[in-house]
CSV table of C-alpha atoms in Angstrom, one decimal:
chain,number,residue,atom,x,y,z
A,1,MET,CA,-146.3,-34.0,-64.6
A,2,ASN,CA,-148.4,-32.2,-61.9
A,3,GLY,CA,-147.5,-28.8,-60.5
A,4,ASP,CA,-145.8,-30.1,-57.4
A,5,GLU,CA,-143.1,-32.0,-59.3
A,6,SER,CA,-141.5,-28.9,-60.6
A,7,LEU,CA,-141.1,-27.5,-57.1
A,8,GLY,CA,-138.9,-30.3,-55.9
A,9,VAL,CA,-135.7,-28.7,-57.2
A,10,LEU,CA,-136.5,-25.2,-56.1
A,11,PHE,CA,-137.5,-26.0,-52.5
A,12,GLU,CA,-135.3,-29.0,-51.7
A,13,PHE,CA,-133.5,-28.3,-48.5
A,14,GLU,CA,-131.1,-30.4,-46.5
A,15,PRO,CA,-132.9,-31.6,-43.4
A,16,VAL,CA,-131.5,-30.3,-40.1
A,17,ASN,CA,-130.1,-32.8,-37.6
A,18,GLU,CA,-132.2,-31.6,-34.6
A,19,LYS,CA,-130.2,-33.4,-31.9
A,20,GLU,CA,-126.8,-32.2,-33.1
A,21,THR,CA,-128.1,-28.7,-33.8
A,22,ASN,CA,-129.4,-28.5,-30.3
A,23,LEU,CA,-126.1,-29.5,-28.8
A,24,GLN,CA,-124.3,-26.9,-31.0
A,25,VAL,CA,-126.7,-24.1,-29.9
A,26,ARG,CA,-126.4,-25.0,-26.2
A,27,GLU,CA,-122.6,-25.1,-26.4
A,28,PHE,CA,-122.7,-21.8,-28.3
A,29,PHE,CA,-124.7,-20.1,-25.5
A,30,ASP,CA,-122.7,-21.7,-22.7
A,31,LYS,CA,-119.3,-20.9,-24.1
A,32,ASP,CA,-119.2,-18.3,-26.9
A,33,VAL,CA,-122.0,-16.0,-25.7
A,34,GLN,CA,-120.5,-16.0,-22.2
A,35,LYS,CA,-117.1,-14.9,-23.7
A,36,LEU,CA,-118.8,-12.2,-25.8
A,37,GLN,CA,-120.6,-10.9,-22.7
A,38,ASP,CA,-117.4,-10.8,-20.7
A,39,LEU,CA,-115.5,-9.1,-23.5
A,40,ALA,CA,-118.2,-6.5,-24.2
A,41,ASN,CA,-118.9,-6.0,-20.4
A,42,GLU,CA,-122.6,-6.4,-21.4
A,43,THR,CA,-125.2,-9.0,-21.0
A,44,LEU,CA,-127.8,-10.3,-23.5
A,45,GLN,CA,-130.4,-9.1,-21.0
A,46,GLY,CA,-129.0,-5.6,-21.1
A,47,ILE,CA,-128.8,-5.7,-24.9
A,48,ILE,CA,-132.4,-6.9,-25.3
A,49,LYS,CA,-133.7,-4.3,-22.9
A,50,SER,CA,-131.9,-1.4,-24.6
A,51,PRO,CA,-134.1,0.7,-26.9
A,52,SER,CA,-132.2,0.0,-30.1
A,53,PHE,CA,-129.7,-2.3,-31.6
A,54,ASP,CA,-127.6,0.4,-33.3
A,55,GLY,CA,-124.1,-0.8,-32.8
A,56,ILE,CA,-121.1,1.1,-34.2
A,57,GLY,CA,-118.9,-0.7,-36.7
A,58,SER,CA,-115.3,-1.6,-36.3
A,59,ALA,CA,-112.4,-0.5,-38.4
A,60,ASP,CA,-110.5,-2.9,-40.7
A,61,HIS,CA,-107.2,-2.0,-39.0
A,62,ALA,CA,-105.9,-0.9,-35.7
A,63,THR,CA,-102.7,1.1,-35.0
A,64,ASN,CA,-102.2,0.1,-31.4
A,65,LYS,CA,-103.2,-2.4,-28.7
A,66,SER,CA,-105.7,0.0,-27.1
A,67,GLU,CA,-107.5,0.4,-30.4
A,68,GLU,CA,-107.4,-3.3,-31.0
A,69,HIS,CA,-109.0,-4.0,-27.7
A,70,TYR,CA,-111.7,-1.3,-28.3
A,71,ILE,CA,-112.5,-2.9,-31.7
A,72,ARG,CA,-112.8,-6.3,-30.1
A,73,VAL,CA,-115.1,-4.9,-27.4
A,74,VAL,CA,-117.3,-3.2,-30.1
A,75,ASP,CA,-117.3,-6.4,-32.3
A,76,ALA,CA,-118.4,-8.4,-29.2
A,77,LYS,CA,-121.2,-6.0,-28.5
A,78,ASN,CA,-122.3,-6.0,-32.1
A,79,GLU,CA,-122.3,-9.8,-32.1
A,80,LEU,CA,-124.5,-9.8,-28.9
A,81,GLU,CA,-126.9,-7.5,-30.7
A,82,ILE,CA,-127.1,-9.9,-33.6
A,83,ILE,CA,-127.8,-12.7,-31.2
A,84,ALA,CA,-130.5,-10.7,-29.5
A,85,LYS,CA,-132.1,-9.9,-32.9
A,86,ALA,CA,-132.0,-13.6,-33.8
A,87,ILE,CA,-133.8,-14.5,-30.5
A,88,ASN,CA,-136.3,-11.7,-31.0
A,89,ASN,CA,-137.1,-13.0,-34.5
A,90,CYS,CA,-138.0,-16.5,-33.3
A,91,PRO,CA,-141.6,-17.5,-33.0
A,92,ALA,CA,-143.2,-16.4,-29.7
A,93,LEU,CA,-142.9,-19.6,-27.7
A,94,SER,CA,-139.3,-20.2,-28.9
A,95,LYS,CA,-138.4,-16.6,-28.1
A,96,LYS,CA,-139.8,-17.0,-24.6
A,97,ILE,CA,-137.9,-20.2,-23.9
A,98,LEU,CA,-134.6,-18.7,-25.2
A,99,ASN,CA,-135.2,-15.6,-23.2
A,100,LEU,CA,-136.0,-17.5,-20.0
A,101,ARG,CA,-133.0,-19.8,-20.4
A,102,PHE,CA,-130.2,-17.7,-21.9
A,103,VAL,CA,-131.2,-14.1,-21.1
A,104,GLN,CA,-132.7,-14.6,-17.6
A,105,GLY,CA,-130.6,-17.7,-16.8
A,106,LEU,CA,-133.5,-19.8,-15.5
A,107,GLN,CA,-133.2,-23.5,-15.0
A,108,GLN,CA,-135.3,-26.1,-16.7
A,109,TRP,CA,-137.8,-26.6,-13.8
A,110,GLN,CA,-138.2,-22.8,-13.6
A,111,ILE,CA,-138.9,-22.5,-17.3
A,112,LYS,CA,-141.4,-25.4,-17.1
A,113,GLU,CA,-143.2,-23.6,-14.3
A,114,GLN,CA,-143.2,-20.3,-16.2
A,115,LEU,CA,-144.7,-22.0,-19.2
A,116,SER,CA,-147.1,-24.1,-17.2
A,117,LEU,CA,-145.7,-27.3,-18.6
A,118,SER,CA,-146.4,-30.5,-16.6
A,119,SER,CA,-143.8,-32.9,-18.1
A,120,ASN,CA,-140.2,-32.9,-19.0
A,121,LYS,CA,-141.1,-34.5,-22.4
A,122,GLN,CA,-143.3,-31.4,-23.2
A,123,TYR,CA,-140.5,-29.0,-22.2
A,124,GLN,CA,-137.8,-31.0,-24.2
A,125,LYS,CA,-140.0,-30.9,-27.3
A,126,TYR,CA,-140.5,-27.1,-27.1
A,127,ARG,CA,-136.8,-26.5,-26.1
A,128,ARG,CA,-135.5,-28.5,-29.1
A,129,LYS,CA,-137.8,-26.4,-31.4
A,130,ALA,CA,-136.6,-23.2,-29.8
A,131,TYR,CA,-132.9,-24.1,-30.3
A,132,CYS,CA,-133.5,-25.0,-33.9
A,133,ASP,CA,-135.6,-21.8,-34.5
A,134,PHE,CA,-132.6,-19.8,-33.0
A,135,ALA,CA,-130.2,-21.6,-35.3
A,136,ASP,CA,-132.4,-20.8,-38.3
A,137,GLN,CA,-132.6,-17.1,-37.4
A,138,TYR,CA,-128.9,-16.8,-36.5
A,139,SER,CA,-128.0,-18.3,-39.9
A,140,ARG,CA,-129.6,-15.3,-41.6
A,141,TYR,CA,-126.7,-13.3,-40.3
A,142,GLY,CA,-124.1,-15.7,-41.8
A,143,ARG,CA,-123.5,-17.6,-38.6
A,144,ASP,CA,-124.8,-21.1,-39.2
A,145,LEU,CA,-125.0,-23.3,-36.1
A,146,ARG,CA,-127.2,-25.8,-37.9
A,147,ILE,CA,-125.9,-29.3,-38.4
A,148,MET,CA,-127.4,-30.9,-41.5
A,149,ASN,CA,-128.2,-34.6,-42.0
A,150,ASP,CA,-125.9,-36.4,-44.4
């Protein structure tokens, strides 16, 4: 037995289904993040540009509708801060792609131009990696968007 064989059990991870994970991440940003921004009356761009990510926690109970609404707003803002942290923890190129697409709202052709990419194939490769990088980072906060292969 060589040294590598003993590591198989310790470091055996389920492979991520890149295509399905990408669809999940895109849908998450298109639907869920938009709802969070609406509820918090805040944008990811505003959160990322703010000097700190110090959100205030929510209570476990609410005594009236006004408090319930406030707690939902605070929770939405806290979730946007977690999303911003996950984006900021991605590798540089992935972070840039995610920022250009979901924070600044640029279209594919604009992102390709910003990154000086000449082909759609190049862009798609980097975009897929960026979405998977985001899913990995976001999973560290207990929110797993990754789809694993069977």
